[in-house]
Coordinates of C-alpha atoms in Angstrom, one line a residue:
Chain A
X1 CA -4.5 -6.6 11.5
X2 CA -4.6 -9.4 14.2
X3 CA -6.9 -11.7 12.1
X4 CA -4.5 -11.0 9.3
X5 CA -1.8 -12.2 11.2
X6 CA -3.6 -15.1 12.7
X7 CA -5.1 -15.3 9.3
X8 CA -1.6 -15.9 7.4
X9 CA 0.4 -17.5 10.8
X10 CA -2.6 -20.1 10.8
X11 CA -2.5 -20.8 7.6
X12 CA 1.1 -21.4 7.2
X13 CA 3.2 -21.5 4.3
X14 CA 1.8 -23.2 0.9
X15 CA 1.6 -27.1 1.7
X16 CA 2.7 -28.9 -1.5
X17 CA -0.5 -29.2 -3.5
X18 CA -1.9 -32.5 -4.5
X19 CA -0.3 -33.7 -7.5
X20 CA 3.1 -32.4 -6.6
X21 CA 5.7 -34.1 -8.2
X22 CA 7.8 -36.3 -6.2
X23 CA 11.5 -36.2 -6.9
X24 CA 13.1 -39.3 -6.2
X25 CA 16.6 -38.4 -6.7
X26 CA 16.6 -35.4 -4.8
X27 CA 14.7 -37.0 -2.2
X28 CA 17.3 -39.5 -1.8
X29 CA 20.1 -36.7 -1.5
X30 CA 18.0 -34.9 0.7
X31 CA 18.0 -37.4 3.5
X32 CA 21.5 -38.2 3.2
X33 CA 22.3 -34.2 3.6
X34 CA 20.0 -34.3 6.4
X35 CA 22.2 -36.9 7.8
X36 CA 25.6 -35.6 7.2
X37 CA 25.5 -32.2 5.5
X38 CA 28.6 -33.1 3.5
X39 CA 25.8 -34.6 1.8
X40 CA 24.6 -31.6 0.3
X41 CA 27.3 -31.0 -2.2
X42 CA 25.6 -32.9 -4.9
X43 CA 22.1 -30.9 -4.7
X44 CA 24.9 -28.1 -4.4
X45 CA 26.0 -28.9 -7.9
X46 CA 22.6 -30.1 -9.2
X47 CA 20.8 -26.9 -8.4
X48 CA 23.8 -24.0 -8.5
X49 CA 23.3 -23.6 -11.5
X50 CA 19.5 -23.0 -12.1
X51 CA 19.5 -20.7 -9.3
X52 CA 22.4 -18.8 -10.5
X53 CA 20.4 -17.9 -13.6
X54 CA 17.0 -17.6 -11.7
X55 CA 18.7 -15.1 -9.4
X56 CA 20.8 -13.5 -12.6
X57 CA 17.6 -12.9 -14.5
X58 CA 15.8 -11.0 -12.2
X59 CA 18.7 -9.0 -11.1
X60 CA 20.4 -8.2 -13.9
X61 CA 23.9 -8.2 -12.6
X62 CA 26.5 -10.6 -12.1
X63 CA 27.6 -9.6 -8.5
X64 CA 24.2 -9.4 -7.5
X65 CA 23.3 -13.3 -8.4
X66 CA 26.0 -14.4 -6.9
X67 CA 25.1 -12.5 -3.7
X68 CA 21.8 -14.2 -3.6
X69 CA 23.1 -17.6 -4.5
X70 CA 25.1 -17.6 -1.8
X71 CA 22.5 -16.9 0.3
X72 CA 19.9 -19.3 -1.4
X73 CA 22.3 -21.9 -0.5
X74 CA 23.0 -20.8 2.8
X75 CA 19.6 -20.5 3.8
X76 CA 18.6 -24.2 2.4
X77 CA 21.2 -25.8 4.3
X78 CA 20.6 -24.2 7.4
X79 CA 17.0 -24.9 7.1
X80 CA 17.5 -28.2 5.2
X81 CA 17.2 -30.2 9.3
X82 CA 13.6 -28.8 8.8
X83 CA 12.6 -29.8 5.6
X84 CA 9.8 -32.0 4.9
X85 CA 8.7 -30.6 1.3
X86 CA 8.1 -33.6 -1.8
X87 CA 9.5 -31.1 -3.8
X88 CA 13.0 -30.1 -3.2
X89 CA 13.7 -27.8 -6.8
X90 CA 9.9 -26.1 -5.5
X91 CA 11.1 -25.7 -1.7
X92 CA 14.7 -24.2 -2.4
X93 CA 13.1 -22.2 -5.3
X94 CA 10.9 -20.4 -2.6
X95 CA 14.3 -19.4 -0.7
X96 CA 15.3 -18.6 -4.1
X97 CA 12.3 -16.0 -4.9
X98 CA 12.3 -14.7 -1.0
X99 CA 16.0 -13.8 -1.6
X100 CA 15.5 -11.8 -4.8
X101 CA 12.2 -10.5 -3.9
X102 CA 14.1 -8.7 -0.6
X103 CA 16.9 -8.0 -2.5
X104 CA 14.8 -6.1 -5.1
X105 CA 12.9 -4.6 -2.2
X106 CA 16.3 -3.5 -0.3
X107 CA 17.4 -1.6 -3.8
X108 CA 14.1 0.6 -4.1
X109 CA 14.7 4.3 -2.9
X110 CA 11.7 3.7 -0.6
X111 CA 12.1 2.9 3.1
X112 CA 10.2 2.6 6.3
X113 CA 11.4 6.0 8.0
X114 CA 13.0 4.2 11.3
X115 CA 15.7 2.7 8.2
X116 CA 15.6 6.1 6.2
X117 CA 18.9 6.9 7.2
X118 CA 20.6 4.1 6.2
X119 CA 19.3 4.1 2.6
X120 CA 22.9 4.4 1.5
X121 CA 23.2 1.8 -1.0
X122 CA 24.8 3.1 -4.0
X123 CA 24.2 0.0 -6.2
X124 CA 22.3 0.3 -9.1
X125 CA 18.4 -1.0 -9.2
X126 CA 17.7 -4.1 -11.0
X127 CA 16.0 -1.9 -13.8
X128 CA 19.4 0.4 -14.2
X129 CA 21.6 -2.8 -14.1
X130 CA 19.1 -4.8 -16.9
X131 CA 19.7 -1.8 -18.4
X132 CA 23.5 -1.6 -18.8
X133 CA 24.7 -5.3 -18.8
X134 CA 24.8 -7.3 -22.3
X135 CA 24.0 -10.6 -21.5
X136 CA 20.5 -12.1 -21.3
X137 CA 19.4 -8.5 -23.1
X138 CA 16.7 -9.8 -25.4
X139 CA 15.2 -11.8 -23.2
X140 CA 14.8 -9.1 -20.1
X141 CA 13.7 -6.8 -22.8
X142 CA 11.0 -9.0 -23.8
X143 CA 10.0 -10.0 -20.1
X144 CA 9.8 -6.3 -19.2
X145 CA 6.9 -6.1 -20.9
X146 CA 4.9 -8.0 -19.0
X147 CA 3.1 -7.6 -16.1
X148 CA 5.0 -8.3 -12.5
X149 CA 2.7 -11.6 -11.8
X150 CA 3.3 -13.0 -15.3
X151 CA 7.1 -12.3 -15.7
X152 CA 7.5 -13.8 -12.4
X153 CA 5.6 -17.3 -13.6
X154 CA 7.9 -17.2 -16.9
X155 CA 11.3 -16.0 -14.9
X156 CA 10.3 -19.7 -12.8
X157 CA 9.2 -21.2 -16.0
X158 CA 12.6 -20.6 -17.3
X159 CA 14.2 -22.2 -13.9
X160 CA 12.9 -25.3 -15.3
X161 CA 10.1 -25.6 -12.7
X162 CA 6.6 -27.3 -12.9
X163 CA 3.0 -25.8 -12.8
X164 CA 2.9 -27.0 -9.3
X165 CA 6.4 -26.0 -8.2
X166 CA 5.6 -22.6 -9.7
X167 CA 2.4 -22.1 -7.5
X168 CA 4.0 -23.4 -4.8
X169 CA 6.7 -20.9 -4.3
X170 CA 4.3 -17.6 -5.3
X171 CA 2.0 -18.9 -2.7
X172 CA -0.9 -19.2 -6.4
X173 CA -3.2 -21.8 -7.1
X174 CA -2.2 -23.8 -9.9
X175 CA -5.3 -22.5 -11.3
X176 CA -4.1 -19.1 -10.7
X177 CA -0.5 -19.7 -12.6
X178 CA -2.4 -21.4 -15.7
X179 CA -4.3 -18.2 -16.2
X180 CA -1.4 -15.8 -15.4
X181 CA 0.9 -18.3 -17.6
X182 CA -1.5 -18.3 -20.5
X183 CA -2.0 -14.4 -20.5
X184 CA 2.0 -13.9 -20.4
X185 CA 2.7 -16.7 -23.4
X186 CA 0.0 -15.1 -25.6
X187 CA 1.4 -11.9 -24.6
X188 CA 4.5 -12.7 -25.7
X189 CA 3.4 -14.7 -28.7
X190 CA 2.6 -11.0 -29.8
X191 CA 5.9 -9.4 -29.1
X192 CA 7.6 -12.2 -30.3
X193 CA 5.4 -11.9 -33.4
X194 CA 4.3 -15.2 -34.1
X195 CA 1.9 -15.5 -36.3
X196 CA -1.5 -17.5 -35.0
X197 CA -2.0 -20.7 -36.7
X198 CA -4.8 -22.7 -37.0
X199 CA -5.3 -25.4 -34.3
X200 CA -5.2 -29.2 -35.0
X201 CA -3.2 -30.2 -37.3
X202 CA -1.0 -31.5 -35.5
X203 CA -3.0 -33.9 -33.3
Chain B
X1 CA -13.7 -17.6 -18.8
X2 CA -15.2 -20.4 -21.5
X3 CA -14.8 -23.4 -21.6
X4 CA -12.1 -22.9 -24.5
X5 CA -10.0 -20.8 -22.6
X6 CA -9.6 -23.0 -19.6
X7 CA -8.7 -26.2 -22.1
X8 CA -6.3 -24.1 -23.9
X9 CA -4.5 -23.1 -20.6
X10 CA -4.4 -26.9 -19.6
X11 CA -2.8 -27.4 -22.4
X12 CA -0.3 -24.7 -22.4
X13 CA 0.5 -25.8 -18.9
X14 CA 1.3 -29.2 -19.9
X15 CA 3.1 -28.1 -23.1
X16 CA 5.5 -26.2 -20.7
X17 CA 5.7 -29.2 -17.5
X18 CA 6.5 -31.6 -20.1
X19 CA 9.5 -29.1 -21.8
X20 CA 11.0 -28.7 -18.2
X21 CA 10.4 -32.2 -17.6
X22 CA 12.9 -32.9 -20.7
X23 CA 10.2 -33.4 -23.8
X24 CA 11.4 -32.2 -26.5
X25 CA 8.1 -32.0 -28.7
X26 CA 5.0 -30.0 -28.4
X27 CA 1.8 -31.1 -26.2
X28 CA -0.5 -32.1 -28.9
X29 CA -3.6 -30.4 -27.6
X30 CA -1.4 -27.0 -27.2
X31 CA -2.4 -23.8 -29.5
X32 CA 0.7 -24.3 -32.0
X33 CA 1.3 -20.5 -32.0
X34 CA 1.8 -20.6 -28.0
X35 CA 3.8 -23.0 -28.5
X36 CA 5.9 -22.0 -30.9
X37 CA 6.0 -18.4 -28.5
X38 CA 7.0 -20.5 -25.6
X39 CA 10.2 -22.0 -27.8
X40 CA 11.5 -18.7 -28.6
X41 CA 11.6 -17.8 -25.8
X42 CA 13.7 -20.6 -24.4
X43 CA 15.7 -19.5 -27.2
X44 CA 16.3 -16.4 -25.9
X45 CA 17.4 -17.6 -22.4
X46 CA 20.8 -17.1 -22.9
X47 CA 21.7 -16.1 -19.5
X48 CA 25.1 -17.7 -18.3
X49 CA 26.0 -19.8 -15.6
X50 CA 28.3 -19.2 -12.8
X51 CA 32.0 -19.0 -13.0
X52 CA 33.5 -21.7 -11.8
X53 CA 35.6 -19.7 -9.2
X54 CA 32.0 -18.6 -7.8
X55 CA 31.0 -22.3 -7.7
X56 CA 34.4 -23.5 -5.8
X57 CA 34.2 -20.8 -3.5
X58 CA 31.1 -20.6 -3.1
X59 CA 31.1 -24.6 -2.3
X60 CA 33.4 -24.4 0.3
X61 CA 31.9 -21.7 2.0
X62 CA 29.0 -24.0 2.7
X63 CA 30.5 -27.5 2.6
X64 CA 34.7 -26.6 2.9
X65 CA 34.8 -27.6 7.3
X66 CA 33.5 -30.7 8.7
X67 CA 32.8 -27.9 11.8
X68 CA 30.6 -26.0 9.4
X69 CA 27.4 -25.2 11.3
X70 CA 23.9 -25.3 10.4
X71 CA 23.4 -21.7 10.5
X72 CA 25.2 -20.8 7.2
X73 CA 23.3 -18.1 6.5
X74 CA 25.6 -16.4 8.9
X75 CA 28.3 -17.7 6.5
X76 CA 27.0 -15.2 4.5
X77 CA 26.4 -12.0 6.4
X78 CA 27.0 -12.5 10.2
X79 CA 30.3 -11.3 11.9
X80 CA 31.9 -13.9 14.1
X81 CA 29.8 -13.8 17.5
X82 CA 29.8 -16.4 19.8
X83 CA 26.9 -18.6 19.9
X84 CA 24.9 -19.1 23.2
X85 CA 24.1 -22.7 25.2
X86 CA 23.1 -25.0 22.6
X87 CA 23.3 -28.9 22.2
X88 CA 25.3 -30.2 19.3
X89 CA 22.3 -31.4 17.6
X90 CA 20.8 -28.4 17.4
X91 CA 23.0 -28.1 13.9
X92 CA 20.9 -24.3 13.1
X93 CA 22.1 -22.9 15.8
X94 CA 25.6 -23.7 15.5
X95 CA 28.0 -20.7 13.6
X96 CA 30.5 -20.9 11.2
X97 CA 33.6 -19.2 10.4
X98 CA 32.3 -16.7 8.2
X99 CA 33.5 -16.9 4.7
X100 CA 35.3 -14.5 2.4
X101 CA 31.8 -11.8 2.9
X102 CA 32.2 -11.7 6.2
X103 CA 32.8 -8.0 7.7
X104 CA 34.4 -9.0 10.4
X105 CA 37.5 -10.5 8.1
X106 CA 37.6 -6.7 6.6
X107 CA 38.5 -5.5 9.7
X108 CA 37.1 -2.6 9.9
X109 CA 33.4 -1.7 9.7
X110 CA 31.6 0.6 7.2
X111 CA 28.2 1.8 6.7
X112 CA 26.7 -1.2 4.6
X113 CA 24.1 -2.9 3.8
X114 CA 24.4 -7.3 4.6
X115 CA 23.0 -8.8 1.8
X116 CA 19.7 -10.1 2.6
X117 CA 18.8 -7.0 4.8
X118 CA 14.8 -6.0 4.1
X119 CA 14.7 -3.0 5.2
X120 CA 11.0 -2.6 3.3
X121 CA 9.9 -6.0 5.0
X122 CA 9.9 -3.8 8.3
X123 CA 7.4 -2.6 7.8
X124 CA 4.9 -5.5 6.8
X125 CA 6.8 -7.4 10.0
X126 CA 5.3 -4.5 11.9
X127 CA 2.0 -5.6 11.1
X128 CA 2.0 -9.0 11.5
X129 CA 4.2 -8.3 15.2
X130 CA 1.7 -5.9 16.4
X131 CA -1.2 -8.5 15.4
X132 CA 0.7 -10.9 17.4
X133 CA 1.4 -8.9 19.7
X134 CA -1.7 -7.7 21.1
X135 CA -2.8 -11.2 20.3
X136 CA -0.6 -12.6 22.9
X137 CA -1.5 -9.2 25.4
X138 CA -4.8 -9.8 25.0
X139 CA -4.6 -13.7 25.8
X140 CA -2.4 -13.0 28.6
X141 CA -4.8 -10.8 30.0
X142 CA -7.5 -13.1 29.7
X143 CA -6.1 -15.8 31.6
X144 CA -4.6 -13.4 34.4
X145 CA -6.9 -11.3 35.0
X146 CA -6.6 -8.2 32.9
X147 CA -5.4 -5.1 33.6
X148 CA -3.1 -4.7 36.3
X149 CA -1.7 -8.2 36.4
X150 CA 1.7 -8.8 37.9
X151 CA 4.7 -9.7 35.8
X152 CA 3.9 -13.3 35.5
X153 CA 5.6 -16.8 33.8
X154 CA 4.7 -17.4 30.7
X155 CA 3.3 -20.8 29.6
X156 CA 5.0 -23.3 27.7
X157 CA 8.6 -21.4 28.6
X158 CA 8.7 -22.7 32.2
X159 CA 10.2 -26.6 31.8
X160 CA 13.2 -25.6 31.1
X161 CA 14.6 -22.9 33.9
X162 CA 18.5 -22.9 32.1
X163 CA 20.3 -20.2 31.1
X164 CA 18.9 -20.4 27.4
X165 CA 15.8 -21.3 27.4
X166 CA 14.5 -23.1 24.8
X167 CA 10.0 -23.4 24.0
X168 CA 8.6 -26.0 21.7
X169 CA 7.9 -25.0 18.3
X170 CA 5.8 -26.2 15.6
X171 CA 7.4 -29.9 14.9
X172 CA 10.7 -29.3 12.3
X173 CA 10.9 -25.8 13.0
X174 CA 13.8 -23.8 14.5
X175 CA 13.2 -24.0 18.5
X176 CA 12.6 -20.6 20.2
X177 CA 16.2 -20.4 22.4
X178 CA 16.8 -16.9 24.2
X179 CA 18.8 -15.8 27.7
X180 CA 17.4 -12.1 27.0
X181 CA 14.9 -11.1 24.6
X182 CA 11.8 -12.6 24.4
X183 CA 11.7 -14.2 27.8
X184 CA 9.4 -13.3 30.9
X185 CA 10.4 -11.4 34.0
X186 CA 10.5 -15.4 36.0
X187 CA 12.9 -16.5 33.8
X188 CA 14.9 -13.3 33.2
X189 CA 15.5 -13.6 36.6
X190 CA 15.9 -17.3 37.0
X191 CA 19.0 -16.5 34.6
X192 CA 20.5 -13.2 36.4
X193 CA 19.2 -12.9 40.0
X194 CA 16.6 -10.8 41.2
X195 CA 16.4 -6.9 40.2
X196 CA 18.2 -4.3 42.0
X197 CA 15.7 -1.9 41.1
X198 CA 12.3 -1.8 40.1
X199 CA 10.2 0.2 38.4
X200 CA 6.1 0.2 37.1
X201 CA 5.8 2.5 34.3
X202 CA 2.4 1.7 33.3
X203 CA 0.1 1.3 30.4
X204 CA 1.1 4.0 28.3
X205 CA -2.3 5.5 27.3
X206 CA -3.7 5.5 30.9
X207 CA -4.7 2.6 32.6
X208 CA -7.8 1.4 30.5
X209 CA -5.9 0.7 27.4
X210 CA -5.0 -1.7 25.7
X211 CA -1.5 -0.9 25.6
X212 CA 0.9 -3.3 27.7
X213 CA 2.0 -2.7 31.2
X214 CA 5.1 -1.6 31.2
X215 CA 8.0 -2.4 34.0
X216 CA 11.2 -0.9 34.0
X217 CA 13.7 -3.3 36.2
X218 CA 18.0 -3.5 37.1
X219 CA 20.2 -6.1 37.4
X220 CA 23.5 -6.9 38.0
X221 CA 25.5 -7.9 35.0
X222 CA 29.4 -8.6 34.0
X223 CA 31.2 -5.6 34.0
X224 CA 28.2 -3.4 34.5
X225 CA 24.6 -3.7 34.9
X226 CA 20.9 -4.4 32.8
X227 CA 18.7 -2.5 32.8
X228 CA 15.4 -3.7 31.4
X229 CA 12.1 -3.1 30.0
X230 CA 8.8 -5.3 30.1
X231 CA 5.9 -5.4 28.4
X232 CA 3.5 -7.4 30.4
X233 CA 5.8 -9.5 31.6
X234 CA 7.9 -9.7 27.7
X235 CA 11.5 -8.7 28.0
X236 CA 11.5 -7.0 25.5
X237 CA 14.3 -4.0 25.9
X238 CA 17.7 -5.0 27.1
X239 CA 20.5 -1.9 28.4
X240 CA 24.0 -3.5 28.9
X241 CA 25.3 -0.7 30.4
X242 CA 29.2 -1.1 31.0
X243 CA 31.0 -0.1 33.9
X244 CA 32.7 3.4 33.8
X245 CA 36.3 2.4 32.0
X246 CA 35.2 -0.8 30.1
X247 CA 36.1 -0.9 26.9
X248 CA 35.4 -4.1 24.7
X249 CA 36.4 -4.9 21.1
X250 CA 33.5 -5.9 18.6
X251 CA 34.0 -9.2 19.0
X252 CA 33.8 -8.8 22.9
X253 CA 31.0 -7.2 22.5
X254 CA 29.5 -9.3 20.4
X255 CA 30.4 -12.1 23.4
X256 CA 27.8 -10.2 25.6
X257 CA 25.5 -9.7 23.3
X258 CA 25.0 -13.2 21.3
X259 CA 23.0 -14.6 24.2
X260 CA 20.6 -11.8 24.6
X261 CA 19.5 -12.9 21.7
X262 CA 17.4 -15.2 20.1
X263 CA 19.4 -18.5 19.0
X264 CA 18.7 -18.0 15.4
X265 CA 18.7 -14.4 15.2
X266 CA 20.5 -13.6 12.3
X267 CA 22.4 -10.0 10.9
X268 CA 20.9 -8.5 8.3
X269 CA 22.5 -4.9 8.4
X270 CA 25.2 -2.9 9.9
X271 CA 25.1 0.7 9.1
X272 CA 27.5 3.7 11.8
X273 CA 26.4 7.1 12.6
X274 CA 27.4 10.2 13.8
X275 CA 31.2 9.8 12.7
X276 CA 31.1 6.0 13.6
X277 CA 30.6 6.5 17.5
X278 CA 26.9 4.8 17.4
X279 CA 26.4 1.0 15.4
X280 CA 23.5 -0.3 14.7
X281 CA 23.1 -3.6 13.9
X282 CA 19.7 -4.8 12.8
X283 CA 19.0 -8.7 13.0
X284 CA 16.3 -10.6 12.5
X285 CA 14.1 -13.5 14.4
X286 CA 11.9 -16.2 12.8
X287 CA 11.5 -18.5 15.9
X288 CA 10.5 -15.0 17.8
X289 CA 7.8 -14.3 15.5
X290 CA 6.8 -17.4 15.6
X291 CA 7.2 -17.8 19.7
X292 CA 5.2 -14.9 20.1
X293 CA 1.9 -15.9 17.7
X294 CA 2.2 -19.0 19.1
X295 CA 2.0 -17.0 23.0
X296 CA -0.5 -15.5 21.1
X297 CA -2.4 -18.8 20.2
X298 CA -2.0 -18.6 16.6
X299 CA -2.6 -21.5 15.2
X300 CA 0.7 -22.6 13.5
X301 CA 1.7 -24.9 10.5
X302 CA 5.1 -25.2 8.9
X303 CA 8.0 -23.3 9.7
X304 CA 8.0 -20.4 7.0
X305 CA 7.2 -17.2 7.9
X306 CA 4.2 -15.2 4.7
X307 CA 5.7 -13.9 2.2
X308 CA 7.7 -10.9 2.6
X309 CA 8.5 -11.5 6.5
X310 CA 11.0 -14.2 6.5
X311 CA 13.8 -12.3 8.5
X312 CA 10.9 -12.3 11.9
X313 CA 10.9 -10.3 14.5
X314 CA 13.3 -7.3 13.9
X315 CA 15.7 -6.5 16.7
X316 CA 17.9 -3.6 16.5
X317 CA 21.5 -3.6 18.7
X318 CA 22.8 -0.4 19.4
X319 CA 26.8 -0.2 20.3
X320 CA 28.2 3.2 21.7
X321 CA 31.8 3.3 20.7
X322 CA 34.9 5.7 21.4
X323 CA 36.1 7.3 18.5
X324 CA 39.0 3.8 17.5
X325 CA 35.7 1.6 17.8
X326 CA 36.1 0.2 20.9
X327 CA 32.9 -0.4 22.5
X328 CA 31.9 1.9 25.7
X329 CA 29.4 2.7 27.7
X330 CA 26.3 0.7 26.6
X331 CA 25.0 -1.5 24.5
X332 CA 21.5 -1.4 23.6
X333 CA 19.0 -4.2 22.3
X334 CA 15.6 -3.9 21.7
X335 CA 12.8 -6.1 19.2
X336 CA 10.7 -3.8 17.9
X337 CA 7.4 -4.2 19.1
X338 CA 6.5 -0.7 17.5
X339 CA 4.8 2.5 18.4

């Protein structure tokens, strides 16, 4: 247990990986809203958006995006003093996948028993709300039927993040995310039922 | 895996960087069926944006005041408690004036959950606590001599003998600012005076274990009086225990408590029992967890917590209350260290 925690503590969270994609433009906003967080309202607009949706597909419901937008976006500014990421989209997409991941976790009838009688939450799981709201329907449907490590690399896929971004914020090696990424696309290829086709013509 | 496989996840992986990236073609090298796969689905994103009354609001609850503090994540879910000693540049521990989600603008409390709360994360914060804990007993031991060892400073906390007292941290990271929890018994009572009252407890498990020492202590305190626990030296259990007659609002409360806390504590939960005369509120520490591996002599890079963990340390604040919600009594605060 201590080595664990020296283990993980020591190791710290995922540095960038070599390779990681720069982002000049945000970079540039980035210092200014270090400077003067006033600053931040144009990575506000540039990224509300994404991480509305991000948030929205993996929780199903309206209300509950918006919750963890707001927090996404309060947590990155407060911790924006702090940041020293190349990748700003992979950095606030890690808030961004903390937030739903203990949002999900809060929802799950299953508590350590020192919380167990507080477990009143009457809002509907993530599941139940996929279940009942219209929008994004098809997709959810499809992504449900992949495993929890693949979805997760298509739900950030679909957030418009790179390879590198992805591994960054599961804490995988981009090796790791190519594998699980291939396995989910060919997975899919078969629920979507696309029909293999030879390779090379069209190189 | 051949040789195959791994080429044709390269260049599924590149197919999909260079779609985000704004292509609007196919990698040539990628299998045209996983390609085609990968399209559909984008197809089938039809998830829909924000409202735009989200976005405004939303927007000004983060940018709307030029006093908007660094902390906004107690925009989101923290009531409106006075922050402790800090310097103006230190913009995460500022506060704001909590937005539209704030409780404290309903007036009224009610068993809830803040958004944000991890309740489940407890559990794993347990383990990683305890591993840092017993980390930082055993190195304390080590350098004073074991068992038996008097309540003693502890390093890297004594330069700066103010009333919050602030430890280095790794470089960009949120500092480690308490005047309660967290500190040792010398600066405890650099801060309130020396104890009235004193008490050893012990080793809980006997003397050879490898359970702290435990020292019970009491100290004077506005409008009523402290009464403390130690673990080797780690305040680590704070009693605010009122004066017979005192009665203090929430936000009074809160007054007393915000600087027993660590400066970037942060609420994750408020939840009443028994008919509303008992409050818990459940925050959560990242420069505590991090303080105390680092006491520990963790090695320690960046400034995010693993996975699953991100809220730190938890500390639970326990208010007695009459039955119209005034506080009364005492106030309790105490990071769980477990067991």
């Amino acid at each position: 247990m201590a080595a664990w925690s020296r283990a993980r503590l020591g190791a710290g969270p995922a540095v960038p990986p070599a390779g990681d994609r720069a982002d000049p433009s945000d970079g540039v906003l980035v210092a200014a809203a270090q400077a003067d967080r006033q600053a931040f309202a144009p990575l506000y607009d540039r990224y509300v958006d994404p991480v509305y949706r991000y948030c929205l597909r993996r929780l199903g419901s309206r209300e509950a995006a918006e919750d963890a937008t707001s927090q996404v976006f309060a947590k990155a500014l407060a911790a924006l003093p702090a940041y020293r990421d190349r990748s700003f989209r992979g950095w606030l997409f890690t808030i961004a996948h903390n937030v739903v991941s203990d949002t999900r976790r809060q929802r799950r009838p299953v508590a350590p028993l020192a919380d167990a009688e507080d477990r009143v939450d009457p809002a509907p799981t993530p599941e139940e709300a996929a279940l009942t709201a219209d929008e994004g329907r098809a997709l959810r449907a499809l992504l449900v039927q992949l495993p929890a490590d693949q979805r997760r690399i298509v739900e950030l896929r679909l957030a418009g993040l790179t390879g590198v971004e992805i591994a960054r914020v599961l804490g995988r090696s981009e090796g790791a995310v190519k594998m699980l990424q291939f396995r989910a696309v060919a997975r899919l290829r078969v629920l979507l039922e696309v029909e293999p086709r030879p390779q090379g013509g069209t190189r | 895996m051949t040789r195959d496989d791994r080429s044709r996840q390269d260049a599924l992986h590149r197919h999909w960087d260079a779609l985000v990236q704004g292509a609007s073609g196919a990698d040539a090298a990628a299998d045209p069926a996983l390609a085609e796969a990968v399209r559909r689905l984008r197809a089938l994103d039809d998830a829909p944006g924000p409202d735009a009354g989200f976005i405004r609001r939303l927007r000004r609850d983060l940018l709307g005041s030029r006093q908007t503090g660094g902390d906004a994540h107690a925009a989101v879910t923290a009531p409106p408690v006075p922050q402790i000693t800090s310097s103006p540049s230190e913009a995460p521990r500022e506060r704001v004036t909590p937005p539209a989600r704030n409780m404290g603008q309903h007036g009224k409390l009610r068993r809830v959950f803040v958004t944000g709360a991890n309740s489940i994360a407890a559990a794993a914060v347990l383990v990683v606590f305890l591993g840092a804990l017993v980390l930082f007993f055993q190195g304390m031991a080590g350098r004073e001599g074991g068992a038996g060892a008097p309540a003693s400073p502890t390093p890297g906390l004594e330069r700066t003998p103010t009333e919050a007292v602030a430890a280095a941290s790794p470089p960009g990271c949120l500092p480690f600012q308490s005047a309660g929890l967290g500190l040792s018994r010398q600066q405890w009572e650099a801060r309130v005076g020396p104890p009235t009252a004193v008490r050893s407890e012990g080793r809980p498990g006997g003397a050879g274990s490898q359970a702290p020492d435990i020292v019970s202590a009491s100290y004077p305190a506005p409008r009523g009086t402290y009464e403390v626990r130690f673990a080797d030296g780690l305040l680590f259990l704070v009693r605010y225990q009122l004066d017979e007659g005192v009665t203090l609002s929430l936000d009074e409360a809160h007054a007393l408590v915000r600087p027993l806390l660590p400066g970037d504590a942060q609420l994750l939960r408020q939840a009443e029992f028994q008919d509303g005369k008992l409050l818990r509120e459940g925050y959560g520490s990242a420069s505590l967890a991090f303080e105390l591996a680092r006491r520990a002599g963790s090695r320690i890079e960046g400034c995010a917590l693993p996975g699953g963990i991100e809220h730190g340390v938890p500390i639970n604040v326990v208010y007695a209350r009459q039955d119209g919600g005034l506080v009364t009594g005492s106030i309790s605060l105490e990071m769980f260290i477990g067991g």
